[in-house]
Coordinates of C-alpha atoms and ligand atoms in Angstrom, one line a residue:
X1 CA 19.0 -91.1 64.3
X2 CA 16.3 -94.1 63.6
X3 CA 16.7 -97.2 62.4
X4 CA 14.6 -100.0 61.5
X5 CA 15.8 -103.4 61.1
X6 CA 13.3 -106.4 60.5
X7 CA 14.0 -109.2 62.8
X8 CA 15.9 -112.0 61.5
X9 CA 14.3 -115.2 61.5
X10 CA 16.9 -117.8 62.3
X11 CA 17.2 -118.1 66.0
X12 CA 21.0 -118.0 66.6
X13 CA 22.1 -121.2 68.5
X14 CA 24.0 -119.5 71.2
X15 CA 20.6 -117.9 72.1
X16 CA 18.9 -121.0 71.8
X17 CA 21.2 -122.7 73.8
X18 CA 20.8 -119.7 76.8
X19 CA 16.6 -119.6 76.3
X20 CA 17.3 -123.5 77.2
X21 CA 18.8 -122.7 80.3
X22 CA 16.6 -119.7 81.2
X23 CA 18.1 -116.2 81.9
X24 CA 17.4 -113.5 84.1
X25 CA 20.1 -111.5 82.9
X26 CA 20.9 -108.4 84.8
X27 CA 19.0 -109.3 88.3
X28 CA 20.8 -106.7 90.1
X29 CA 19.2 -103.7 87.9
X30 CA 15.5 -105.4 87.9
X31 CA 13.1 -104.0 91.0
X32 CA 13.6 -106.2 93.5
X33 CA 13.5 -107.4 97.5
X34 CA 16.5 -108.3 98.7
X35 CA 16.1 -111.5 101.4
X36 CA 19.7 -110.5 102.8
X37 CA 20.5 -110.8 106.3
X38 CA 19.5 -113.3 109.2
X39 CA 18.5 -116.8 108.3
X40 CA 17.7 -119.3 110.7
X41 CA 19.5 -122.3 110.1
X42 CA 19.4 -125.7 111.0
X43 CA 22.7 -127.9 110.7
X44 CA 21.7 -131.1 109.3
X45 CA 24.6 -133.5 109.1
X46 CA 22.4 -137.0 108.9
X47 CA 19.9 -134.9 106.1
X48 CA 17.4 -135.8 108.5
X49 CA 15.2 -133.0 107.1
X50 CA 15.4 -134.9 103.6
X51 CA 15.5 -138.9 104.0
X52 CA 13.5 -141.1 105.9
X53 CA 15.0 -143.7 108.3
X54 CA 14.8 -145.6 105.2
X55 CA 17.2 -143.1 103.7
X56 CA 14.3 -142.5 101.2
X57 CA 13.9 -138.8 100.2
X58 CA 10.8 -137.2 101.5
X59 CA 10.0 -134.7 98.6
X60 CA 10.0 -137.3 95.9
X61 CA 6.9 -138.6 97.5
X62 CA 4.0 -139.3 95.0
X63 CA 1.7 -136.7 96.4
X64 CA 4.2 -134.3 97.7
X65 CA 7.0 -132.2 97.1
X66 CA 8.0 -131.6 100.5
X67 CA 10.6 -132.4 102.4
X68 CA 10.4 -132.8 106.5
X69 CA 12.1 -129.7 107.7
X70 CA 9.0 -127.7 106.0
X71 CA 9.0 -124.9 109.0
X72 CA 5.7 -126.6 110.5
X73 CA 4.4 -125.5 114.1
X74 CA 2.8 -127.6 116.5
X75 CA -0.9 -127.0 116.2
X76 CA -1.2 -128.2 119.9
X77 CA 1.5 -129.4 123.0
X78 CA 0.7 -133.1 121.9
X79 CA 1.9 -132.8 118.6
X80 CA 5.2 -133.9 117.9
X81 CA 7.5 -131.5 116.1
X82 CA 11.2 -132.0 116.4
X83 CA 12.5 -129.0 114.8
X84 CA 11.8 -125.6 114.6
X85 CA 13.2 -123.0 112.8
X86 CA 12.0 -120.4 114.7
X87 CA 13.9 -121.4 117.6
X88 CA 16.9 -122.1 115.8
X89 CA 20.2 -119.8 115.2
X90 CA 20.9 -117.6 112.7
X91 CA 23.7 -117.0 110.1
X92 CA 24.0 -113.8 107.6
X93 CA 23.7 -114.2 103.9
X94 CA 25.4 -113.5 101.6
X95 CA 28.0 -115.1 103.6
X96 CA 29.5 -119.2 104.1
X97 CA 29.0 -120.9 107.0
X98 CA 33.0 -121.6 107.5
X99 CA 34.1 -118.2 108.9
X100 CA 31.0 -117.6 110.5
X101 CA 30.9 -120.0 113.5
X102 CA 33.4 -121.9 114.8
X103 CA 31.4 -124.9 115.1
X104 CA 31.1 -125.0 111.2
X105 CA 34.3 -123.9 110.3
X106 CA 35.4 -127.5 108.9
X107 CA 32.1 -128.0 108.4
X108 CA 30.6 -130.5 104.9
X109 CA 27.3 -131.5 105.3
X110 CA 23.6 -129.9 104.4
X111 CA 22.4 -126.7 106.2
X112 CA 18.7 -125.7 106.1
X113 CA 18.2 -121.9 105.6
X114 CA 14.6 -120.0 106.2
X115 CA 13.6 -116.9 105.3
X116 CA 10.2 -115.4 106.2
X117 CA 9.0 -112.9 103.7
X118 CA 5.8 -110.9 102.7
X119 CA 5.0 -109.3 99.1
X120 CA 2.3 -106.6 99.4
X121 CA 2.8 -104.8 96.3
X122 CA 3.2 -106.7 93.1
X123 CA 1.6 -104.7 90.0
X124 CA -0.9 -107.4 88.4
X125 CA 0.3 -109.2 85.7
X126 CA 3.9 -109.1 87.0
X127 CA 5.9 -112.0 87.4
X128 CA 8.2 -113.2 90.5
X129 CA 11.4 -114.8 90.7
X130 CA 13.9 -116.2 93.8
X131 CA 17.1 -115.4 92.4
X132 CA 20.1 -116.6 93.6
X133 CA 23.8 -115.3 93.0
X134 CA 25.2 -118.7 94.2
X135 CA 25.0 -121.7 96.8
X136 CA 27.9 -124.0 97.3
X137 CA 27.1 -126.8 96.3
X138 CA 23.5 -128.1 95.8
X139 CA 20.7 -126.6 96.7
X140 CA 17.3 -127.9 97.1
X141 CA 14.9 -125.0 97.2
X142 CA 10.9 -124.8 98.7
X143 CA 8.4 -122.6 99.4
X144 CA 5.5 -122.8 101.3
X145 CA 6.0 -126.2 101.6
X146 CA 6.3 -127.2 98.0
X147 CA 9.6 -128.2 96.1
X148 CA 10.6 -125.5 93.4
X149 CA 13.6 -127.2 92.5
X150 CA 17.4 -128.1 92.6
X151 CA 20.4 -126.5 91.4
X152 CA 24.2 -128.0 91.1
X153 CA 27.4 -126.3 91.1
X154 CA 28.5 -123.7 93.8
X155 CA 29.5 -120.6 91.8
X156 CA 26.5 -119.6 89.1
X157 CA 23.6 -117.7 89.5
X158 CA 20.2 -119.7 89.2
X159 CA 16.6 -118.9 90.0
X160 CA 12.7 -120.2 90.3
X161 CA 9.8 -118.5 89.3
X162 CA 7.5 -118.2 92.0
X163 CA 4.6 -116.2 91.1
X164 CA 2.0 -118.8 91.3
X165 CA 3.5 -120.2 94.6
X166 CA 4.0 -116.6 96.1
X167 CA 1.2 -115.4 98.9
X168 CA 0.9 -112.2 100.2
X169 CA 2.3 -112.3 103.8
X170 CA 3.9 -114.7 105.6
X171 CA 5.9 -116.7 103.1
X172 CA 8.1 -119.3 104.2
X173 CA 11.2 -119.8 101.6
X174 CA 13.7 -123.2 103.0
X175 CA 16.7 -123.6 101.3
X176 CA 19.0 -127.2 102.3
X177 CA 22.5 -126.1 100.7
X178 CA 25.3 -129.1 100.6
X179 CA 29.1 -128.7 99.9
X180 CA 29.7 -132.1 100.4
X181 CA 32.3 -133.0 97.7
X182 CA 32.0 -135.4 95.1
X183 CA 34.1 -137.4 93.5
X184 CA 31.8 -137.0 90.0
X185 CA 31.5 -133.1 90.9
X186 CA 33.0 -130.1 89.4
X187 CA 35.1 -129.4 91.2
X188 CA 35.8 -132.7 92.2
X189 CA 37.3 -134.2 95.9
X190 CA 40.4 -132.5 95.6
X191 CA 41.0 -128.6 95.4
X192 CA 43.8 -126.2 97.0
X193 CA 41.0 -124.0 98.6
X194 CA 38.6 -124.0 101.3
X195 CA 35.1 -125.5 100.4
X196 CA 32.8 -122.6 101.7
X197 CA 29.8 -123.9 102.3
X198 CA 26.0 -122.0 102.1
X199 CA 24.4 -119.2 100.8
X200 CA 27.3 -117.6 99.6
X201 CA 25.9 -114.8 97.6
X202 CA 22.9 -112.4 97.3
X203 CA 19.1 -113.8 97.1
X204 CA 16.6 -111.7 95.8
X205 CA 13.2 -111.4 94.8
X206 CA 13.2 -109.8 91.1
X207 CA 9.9 -109.0 89.7
X208 CA 9.5 -108.7 85.9
X209 CA 6.2 -107.7 83.6
X210 CA 4.6 -110.9 82.1
X211 CA 7.0 -110.6 79.1
X212 CA 10.4 -109.3 80.0
X213 CA 13.7 -109.3 78.4
X214 CA 15.3 -112.2 79.9
X215 CA 18.5 -112.0 78.0
X216 CA 20.7 -109.9 75.8
X217 CA 23.7 -109.5 74.1
X218 CA 25.0 -106.4 73.5
X219 CA 28.9 -106.0 71.6
X220 CA 30.5 -104.8 68.3
X221 CA 29.7 -106.5 65.2
X222 CA 32.3 -109.2 64.8
X223 CA 35.4 -107.8 62.9
X224 CA 34.3 -104.5 62.9
X225 CA 34.8 -101.3 65.5
X226 CA 32.2 -99.3 64.5
X227 CA 28.6 -101.3 64.2
X228 CA 27.0 -102.1 67.3
X229 CA 25.3 -105.9 67.2
X230 CA 22.5 -106.8 70.0
X231 CA 20.8 -110.0 70.5
X232 CA 17.4 -109.8 72.7
X233 CA 15.7 -112.7 74.1
X234 CA 11.8 -112.3 75.5
X235 CA 10.8 -114.0 77.8
X236 CA 6.5 -114.7 77.9
X237 CA 3.5 -114.7 76.6
X238 CA 3.6 -111.9 73.9
X239 CA 7.0 -113.1 72.5
X240 CA 6.4 -110.3 69.2
X241 CA 7.2 -107.0 70.2
X242 CA 8.5 -103.8 68.9
X243 CA 12.0 -103.9 70.7
X244 CA 14.4 -100.5 70.8
X245 CA 18.3 -100.1 71.9
X246 CA 19.2 -96.7 72.6
X247 CA 22.6 -95.2 73.7
X248 CA 21.7 -92.2 74.5
X249 CA 25.2 -90.6 75.0
X250 CA 26.0 -91.5 71.8
X251 CA 22.6 -90.6 70.1
X252 CA 21.9 -93.2 68.7
X253 CA 18.6 -95.6 68.7
X254 CA 17.6 -98.5 66.7
X255 CA 14.7 -100.9 66.7
X256 CA 13.3 -104.2 65.3
X257 CA 10.7 -106.8 66.0
X258 CA 11.2 -109.7 67.4
X259 CA 10.4 -113.4 65.8
X260 CA 7.9 -115.6 67.0
X261 CA 10.4 -117.2 69.3
X262 CA 10.8 -113.4 71.0
X263 CA 14.4 -113.5 69.2
X264 CA 15.3 -109.9 68.0
X265 CA 18.9 -109.0 66.5
X266 CA 19.8 -105.2 65.8
X267 CA 22.9 -104.2 64.1
X268 CA 23.8 -100.3 63.5
X269 CA 26.3 -98.4 62.8
X270 CA 28.4 -96.5 65.8
X271 CA 31.3 -94.4 64.0
X272 CA 31.4 -92.1 67.3
X273 CA 32.1 -94.9 69.8
X274 CA 34.6 -95.0 72.2
X275 CA 36.1 -98.0 73.1
X276 CA 37.2 -100.0 76.5
X277 CA 40.3 -100.7 77.5
X278 CA 42.4 -100.5 80.8
X279 CA 43.7 -97.4 79.9
X280 CA 40.4 -95.5 79.0
X281 CA 37.7 -98.3 80.5
X282 CA 34.7 -96.3 79.1
X283 CA 31.4 -97.8 79.2
X284 CA 28.0 -96.3 77.8
X285 CA 24.7 -96.2 79.0
X286 CA 22.3 -98.8 77.0
X287 CA 18.6 -99.2 77.5
X288 CA 17.0 -102.1 76.2
X289 CA 12.8 -102.1 75.8
X290 CA 10.3 -104.0 74.5
X291 CA 6.6 -102.8 74.4
X292 CA 6.4 -104.5 78.0
X293 CA 9.9 -104.6 79.3
X294 CA 13.0 -102.3 79.8
X295 CA 16.5 -103.0 81.3
X296 CA 19.2 -100.9 81.5
X297 CA 23.3 -101.6 81.7
X298 CA 26.8 -99.7 81.6
X299 CA 28.4 -101.6 78.6
X300 CA 32.0 -101.3 77.2
X301 CA 32.5 -101.9 73.6
X302 CA 36.1 -103.4 72.6
X303 CA 37.6 -106.3 70.2
X304 CA 40.0 -109.2 71.6
X305 CA 41.7 -111.5 69.2
X306 CA 45.0 -113.3 68.6
X307 CA 47.5 -112.7 65.5
X308 CA 50.0 -114.9 65.5
X309 CA 51.6 -115.0 69.1
X310 CA 50.2 -111.7 69.8
X311 CA 47.1 -110.6 71.6
X312 CA 45.4 -107.5 70.3
X313 CA 43.3 -105.4 72.0
X314 CA 41.1 -103.1 69.6
X315 CA 43.8 -104.3 67.1
X316 CA 46.6 -102.8 69.5
X317 CA 49.3 -105.3 70.6
X318 CA 48.9 -106.2 74.3
X319 CA 50.6 -107.4 77.2
X320 CA 48.5 -108.7 80.1
X321 CA 50.1 -107.6 83.2
X322 CA 47.8 -109.9 85.5
X323 CA 47.8 -111.5 88.9
X324 CA 45.3 -114.4 90.1
X325 CA 42.7 -114.0 92.8
X326 CA 40.5 -116.2 95.0
X327 CA 37.0 -115.1 95.3
X328 CA 38.0 -114.4 99.3
X329 CA 38.4 -111.4 101.8
X330 CA 41.4 -112.4 103.9
X331 CA 41.0 -110.1 106.5
X332 CA 37.3 -112.1 106.8
X333 CA 39.0 -115.3 106.5
X334 CA 35.7 -115.9 104.4
X335 CA 34.2 -115.7 100.6
X336 CA 33.7 -112.4 99.2
X337 CA 30.6 -111.5 98.0
X338 CA 30.0 -108.0 97.9
X339 CA 31.1 -104.6 95.4
X340 CA 33.5 -103.5 98.5
X341 CA 35.0 -106.7 98.2
X342 CA 35.5 -106.5 94.9
X343 CA 36.7 -102.7 94.9
X344 CA 39.2 -104.2 97.7
X345 CA 40.8 -107.1 95.4
X346 CA 40.5 -105.3 92.1
X347 CA 41.9 -102.0 93.7
X348 CA 45.3 -104.3 95.1
X349 CA 45.7 -105.2 91.6
X350 CA 45.1 -101.7 89.9
X351 CA 47.8 -100.9 92.9
X352 CA 50.2 -103.0 91.2
X353 CA 49.7 -101.9 87.8
X354 CA 48.0 -105.0 86.6
X355 CA 45.6 -104.6 83.3
X356 CA 44.8 -107.9 83.8
X357 CA 43.2 -110.5 86.8
X358 CA 42.7 -114.7 86.4
X359 CA 39.2 -115.4 88.4
X360 CA 40.7 -118.7 90.0
X361 CA 39.5 -121.3 89.9
X362 CA 35.7 -121.0 89.6
X363 CA 33.2 -118.3 88.5
X364 CA 33.4 -115.2 91.4
X365 CA 30.4 -113.0 92.1
X366 CA 29.0 -110.4 89.4
X367 CA 30.5 -107.6 91.0
X368 CA 33.8 -108.5 90.0
X369 CA 33.7 -108.3 86.0
X370 CA 31.5 -105.3 86.9
X371 CA 33.8 -103.4 89.0
X372 CA 36.5 -104.9 86.6
X373 CA 34.6 -103.0 83.8
X374 CA 34.8 -99.8 85.9
X375 CA 38.4 -100.2 86.8
X376 CA 39.5 -101.0 83.3
X377 CA 40.7 -104.7 83.9
X378 CA 40.6 -107.2 81.7
X379 CA 39.5 -110.6 83.0
X380 CA 40.0 -114.6 82.8
X381 CA 36.9 -116.4 84.2
X382 CA 37.1 -120.2 84.8
X383 CA 34.9 -123.1 85.6
X384 CA 36.6 -124.7 88.0
X385 CA 37.4 -128.3 86.0
X386 CA 40.2 -128.8 88.4
X387 CA 42.3 -131.6 88.8
X388 CA 41.5 -134.9 88.1
X389 CA 38.0 -134.7 87.1
X390 CA 35.8 -138.0 86.1
X391 CA 36.2 -137.3 82.3
X392 CA 34.3 -140.4 81.3
X393 CA 31.3 -139.2 83.4
X394 CA 28.6 -138.1 80.8
X395 CA 26.5 -136.4 84.1
X396 CA 30.4 -134.9 85.4
X397 CA 30.4 -133.2 81.6
X398 CA 26.9 -131.9 81.5
X399 CA 27.8 -130.1 84.9
X400 CA 30.9 -128.6 83.8
X401 CA 28.9 -127.5 80.5
X402 CA 26.1 -125.8 82.7
X403 CA 28.1 -123.8 84.9
X404 CA 29.9 -122.8 81.7
X405 CA 26.6 -122.1 80.4
X406 CA 25.5 -120.0 83.5
X407 CA 28.6 -118.1 83.4
X408 CA 28.7 -117.0 79.5
X409 CA 24.9 -116.1 80.5
X410 CA 25.9 -113.9 83.4
X411 CA 28.9 -112.1 82.0
X412 CA 28.5 -111.9 78.5
X413 CA 28.0 -108.2 78.4
X414 CA 31.1 -107.5 80.3
X415 CA 33.9 -105.8 78.0
X416 CA 36.5 -106.7 81.1
X417 CA 35.7 -110.4 80.0
X418 CA 38.2 -111.4 77.7
X419 CA 39.2 -114.9 78.3
X420 CA 36.9 -118.0 79.1
X421 CA 39.0 -120.7 80.5
X422 CA 38.0 -124.5 80.5
X423 CA 40.4 -126.0 83.5
X424 CA 43.2 -125.6 85.4
X425 CA 46.2 -128.6 85.8
X426 CA 44.2 -131.4 84.6
X427 CA 46.3 -134.6 83.6
X428 CA 46.8 -135.7 80.2
X429 CA 44.9 -138.2 78.9
X430 CA 42.7 -138.3 75.7
X431 CA 39.1 -138.8 77.8
X432 CA 40.4 -135.5 79.4
X433 CA 41.2 -133.8 76.2
X434 CA 37.8 -135.0 74.6
X435 CA 36.1 -133.7 77.6
X436 CA 37.9 -130.2 77.2
X437 CA 37.5 -130.3 73.7
X438 CA 33.4 -129.8 74.3
X439 CA 33.7 -127.4 76.4
X440 CA 35.6 -125.4 73.9
X441 CA 32.9 -126.1 71.8
X442 CA 30.3 -124.9 74.1
X443 CA 32.0 -122.0 74.6
X444 CA 32.5 -120.8 71.0
X445 CA 28.7 -121.8 70.2
X446 CA 27.6 -119.4 73.1
X447 CA 29.8 -116.5 72.6
X448 CA 32.3 -116.6 69.8
X449 CA 33.6 -112.8 70.4
X450 CA 36.0 -114.0 73.2
X451 CA 39.7 -116.0 73.5
X452 CA 39.4 -119.6 74.9
X453 CA 42.1 -121.1 77.2
X454 CA 42.7 -123.1 80.3
X455 CA 45.8 -123.6 82.5
X456 CA 48.0 -126.2 81.1
X457 CA 50.4 -128.7 82.2
X458 CA 54.1 -128.6 81.8
X459 CA 56.6 -131.6 81.8
X460 CA 60.4 -132.5 81.6
X461 CA 62.6 -133.9 79.0
X462 CA 64.4 -137.3 80.0
X463 CA 67.5 -136.5 78.0
X464 CA 67.6 -132.9 79.2
X465 CA 67.0 -132.0 83.0
X466 CA 66.9 -128.3 82.1
X467 CA 64.4 -128.2 79.0
X468 CA 60.4 -127.7 79.8
X469 CA 58.1 -128.8 77.4
X470 CA 54.9 -127.6 76.3
X471 CA 52.9 -129.6 74.0
X472 CA 50.0 -130.6 75.3
X473 CA 47.4 -131.6 73.0
X474 CA 44.8 -129.5 74.0
X475 CA 46.6 -126.5 73.0
X476 CA 45.5 -126.8 69.7
X477 CA 42.2 -126.0 70.4
X478 CA 43.0 -123.3 72.6
X479 CA 43.2 -119.2 71.7
X480 CA 46.7 -119.0 74.2
X481 CA 48.8 -121.4 74.9
X482 CA 48.4 -121.0 79.2
X483 CA 50.6 -123.2 81.6
X484 CA 51.4 -123.1 85.4
X485 CA 55.1 -123.4 86.2
X486 CA 56.3 -123.6 89.9
X487 CA 60.4 -123.8 89.0
X488 CA 61.9 -122.5 92.0
X489 CA 59.5 -123.5 94.5
X490 CA 57.9 -127.1 94.0
X491 CA 60.6 -127.5 91.5
X492 CA 64.1 -126.5 92.7
X493 CA 65.7 -123.2 93.6
X494 CA 64.9 -119.9 92.5
X495 CA 68.6 -120.3 90.8
X496 CA 67.0 -123.2 88.6
X497 CA 65.3 -120.1 86.3
X498 CA 68.7 -119.4 85.0
X499 CA 69.3 -122.6 83.3
X500 CA 65.8 -123.7 82.1
X501 CA 65.1 -123.3 78.2
X502 CA 61.4 -124.0 76.9
X503 CA 60.1 -126.1 73.9
X504 CA 56.2 -124.7 73.4
X505 CA 54.7 -126.4 70.6
X506 CA 52.3 -124.3 69.3
X507 CA 52.8 -120.6 67.7
X508 CA 50.4 -118.8 70.1
X509 CA 50.6 -116.3 72.7
X510 CA 51.8 -117.3 75.9
X511 CA 50.4 -116.4 79.1
X512 CA 52.0 -117.9 82.0
X513 CA 48.7 -118.9 84.3
X514 CA 50.8 -119.2 87.6
X515 CA 54.1 -119.0 89.1
X516 CA 54.9 -118.1 92.7
X517 CA 56.0 -119.5 96.3
X518 CA 54.8 -119.3 99.7
X519 CA 55.9 -116.5 102.1
X520 CA 54.5 -115.5 105.3
X521 CA 54.1 -111.4 105.9
X522 CA 56.3 -110.5 108.0
X523 CA 58.9 -113.0 108.2
X524 CA 62.2 -112.2 107.0
X525 CA 65.7 -114.3 106.3
X526 CA 68.2 -114.6 103.6
X527 CA 66.4 -115.6 99.9
X528 CA 67.3 -118.9 100.2
X529 CA 64.9 -119.5 103.6
X530 CA 61.6 -121.0 102.5
X531 CA 58.3 -119.1 103.5
X532 CA 60.8 -116.1 104.0
X533 CA 59.5 -112.9 102.1
X534 CA 63.0 -112.3 100.5
X535 CA 62.7 -116.1 99.4
X536 CA 59.6 -115.0 97.4
X537 CA 60.8 -111.5 95.9
X538 CA 63.9 -113.6 94.9
X539 CA 61.8 -116.2 93.0
X540 CA 59.9 -113.3 91.6
X541 CA 63.3 -111.3 90.2
X542 CA 64.4 -114.8 89.0
X543 CA 61.2 -115.7 87.0
X544 CA 60.3 -112.6 85.1
X545 CA 64.3 -113.0 83.8
X546 CA 63.5 -116.5 83.1
X547 CA 60.4 -115.8 81.3
X548 CA 61.7 -112.8 79.6
X549 CA 63.5 -115.3 77.2
X550 CA 60.3 -116.8 75.5
X551 CA 59.6 -115.2 72.7
X552 CA 55.7 -115.7 72.6
X553 CA 55.4 -114.2 75.9
X554 CA 52.4 -111.9 76.5
X555 CA 51.0 -112.1 79.6
X556 CA 51.5 -113.7 83.1
X557 CA 49.1 -113.8 86.1
X558 CA 51.5 -115.2 89.2
X559 CA 50.1 -117.0 91.8
X560 CA 48.3 -115.1 93.7
X561 CA 47.1 -111.7 94.8
X562 CA 46.6 -112.4 98.5
X563 CA 47.0 -115.3 100.7
X564 CA 44.0 -117.8 101.0
X565 CA 42.7 -120.6 103.1
X566 CA 43.4 -124.3 102.1
X567 CA 42.8 -127.3 104.1
X568 CA 45.8 -128.6 102.4
X569 CA 48.2 -126.2 104.1
X570 CA 49.1 -127.6 107.6
X571 CA 52.4 -126.2 108.2
X572 CA 52.4 -125.0 112.2
X573 CA 53.5 -121.5 112.5
X574 CA 53.6 -120.7 109.0
X575 CA 50.5 -121.9 107.0
X576 CA 48.4 -122.7 109.3
X577 CA 45.4 -123.3 106.9
X578 CA 46.4 -120.7 104.4
X579 CA 48.4 -120.8 101.3
X580 CA 50.4 -118.2 101.7
X581 CA 51.6 -117.5 98.2
X582 CA 49.9 -113.9 98.2
X583 CA 51.6 -110.7 97.4
X584 CA 49.4 -109.6 100.6
X585 CA 49.2 -111.2 103.4
X586 CA 46.0 -112.5 105.4
X587 CA 46.4 -109.2 107.2
X588 CA 46.1 -106.8 103.9
X589 CA 49.9 -105.9 104.3
X590 CA 52.1 -106.5 101.1
X591 CA 55.0 -108.6 101.0
X592 CA 58.7 -107.7 99.7
X593 CA 57.7 -109.3 95.9
X594 CA 54.5 -106.7 95.6
X595 CA 57.1 -104.3 94.3
X596 CA 59.1 -106.4 92.1
X597 CA 56.1 -107.1 90.2
X598 CA 54.9 -103.7 90.4
X599 CA 58.2 -102.1 88.9
X600 CA 58.0 -104.8 86.3
X601 CA 54.5 -103.7 85.1
X602 CA 55.5 -100.1 85.3
X603 CA 58.6 -101.2 82.7
X604 CA 56.1 -103.4 80.9
X605 CA 53.9 -100.4 80.7
X606 CA 56.4 -97.6 80.1
X607 CA 57.5 -99.8 76.8
X608 CA 54.0 -100.2 75.9
X609 CA 53.7 -96.5 75.8
X610 CA 56.6 -95.8 74.0
X611 CA 55.5 -98.2 71.1
X612 CA 57.4 -100.4 69.1
Ligands
GCU701 C1 48.6 -125.3 91.9 C2 46.9 -124.8 91.4 C3 46.4 -123.4 92.6 C4 47.2 -123.9 93.7 C5 48.9 -123.5 93.3 C6 49.6 -123.8 94.8 O1 49.1 -124.8 90.4 O2 46.6 -124.4 90.4 O3 45.4 -124.1 92.9 O4 47.1 -123.1 94.9 O5 49.0 -124.6 92.5 O6 50.2 -124.7 94.9 O7 49.7 -123.1 95.4

């Protein structure tokens, strides 16, 4: 079936923002050369490679954008060169440095990475980009002795065009990665997770045609379940082209022409589309083509919205049977980064009979959302606006906005992603609420098709010690009322749950974004012994009983799927640098509470299957 629709003149604001940020969407599906593997590294705590002895940065000189450690080799025996990447040790990329070298376990500072590469064949007219899945926290990138640019933020992709900077052989790519924490940073100084540093995700050399499809959004037209809307953004000299979108599996094809800014919007009926849901995670092969480029993706189509206190997936009420996950492979004790890591973590969530995961507290790698698409898990994605951020600092706000923009640009075509979260456990002040409101506006302007939330705070009541109140002013701007509660762990013993009542200000779906208790896997005692599996098990049982009493309870993501490293957890022979609130231990073994949560989710699933 062939449809011709003229390009709409108006450039959608969302695409304007994403275009401004520059996009190289779905990089993993493009022709690319992987730079993963061993990189030579120089550990540089005093940043000798970046600042001169007057602490002036080398790469901001009037005539040079080179830093000091630029892979220079002595011309002869008398030339003084006091570093050598060739003779330096190596680290694996992708990977954090903390879990790769004992000496770097606690290291926070700069490490210089160097990778040599040749680019023998690139089609004439093609463009070349160096693409980073992420680097924690600040990355200064140089190629052949020249600065390409800098990226700040440890959990979102970035890239630089190197078409005119690359040579056929002997290219030297150097990245200074600095994971020092900053008061004005996002996250700020204090977190309850390990500050893994390094080139933590894949590095690719991505080749594209001269004019390529930089960004696209494919989804159901708002308010429909049988019309598809596609927005495409071209990048390159030939902005005005014919673009087509094909869903061969459904015999659907539509086309349009891009306007002067390279944007086209296409809309067409798709009556026979199979909607995506956790029960049936239907994905469709979608091919977007222009006259100069083509890109393929596997995309699911679904609607998500709230109605009163209900969450509706494809217009049916749904309970979010969830679990929180950190981006860590507990057995490796390091950052997770691969498809295999994603399959392991999300596989455990499926074993729990979960249909929802909260990826805490920062954007996880792209494989997580793609594997969640496949396995049928709805996803909550979050940016690390965590605890006490510098609310009045404009640069901090800009940083949070750019992380949110980069995340949405990367994952906006993932059916699994149903919630954008802009914060976790942030203290209630007017500046904070203003800051978070700005983030909500940013998210809504970029993507109006998903729910917006944050993990909010709960407080007590002077008159009634057993009353818990949720009236965070920020709740006015979110689609869900989500909050963390630790009754029975930080707040009393599990028995306390029986006498707690809730006052929740907003008539919106309530999603408990955290509850939990530490338990050392394999340690068994009575249910009142802290850190025993029995204590955690008992707390899960009693918390579920307590939460059932909240009329608008529509979801939960207990803290947390697996034990994870945290420098805040120092109890010897129990924590030893690990937060032990996982339902799965550091060794991958399940704790007793795992079965408690699973049987609750089985019950919820059976009840939903029986219908109202
Ligand atoms: C907090 C926080 C988590 C933390 C957890 C805990 O609520 O959001 O990041 O790890 O509680 O104390 O274990």
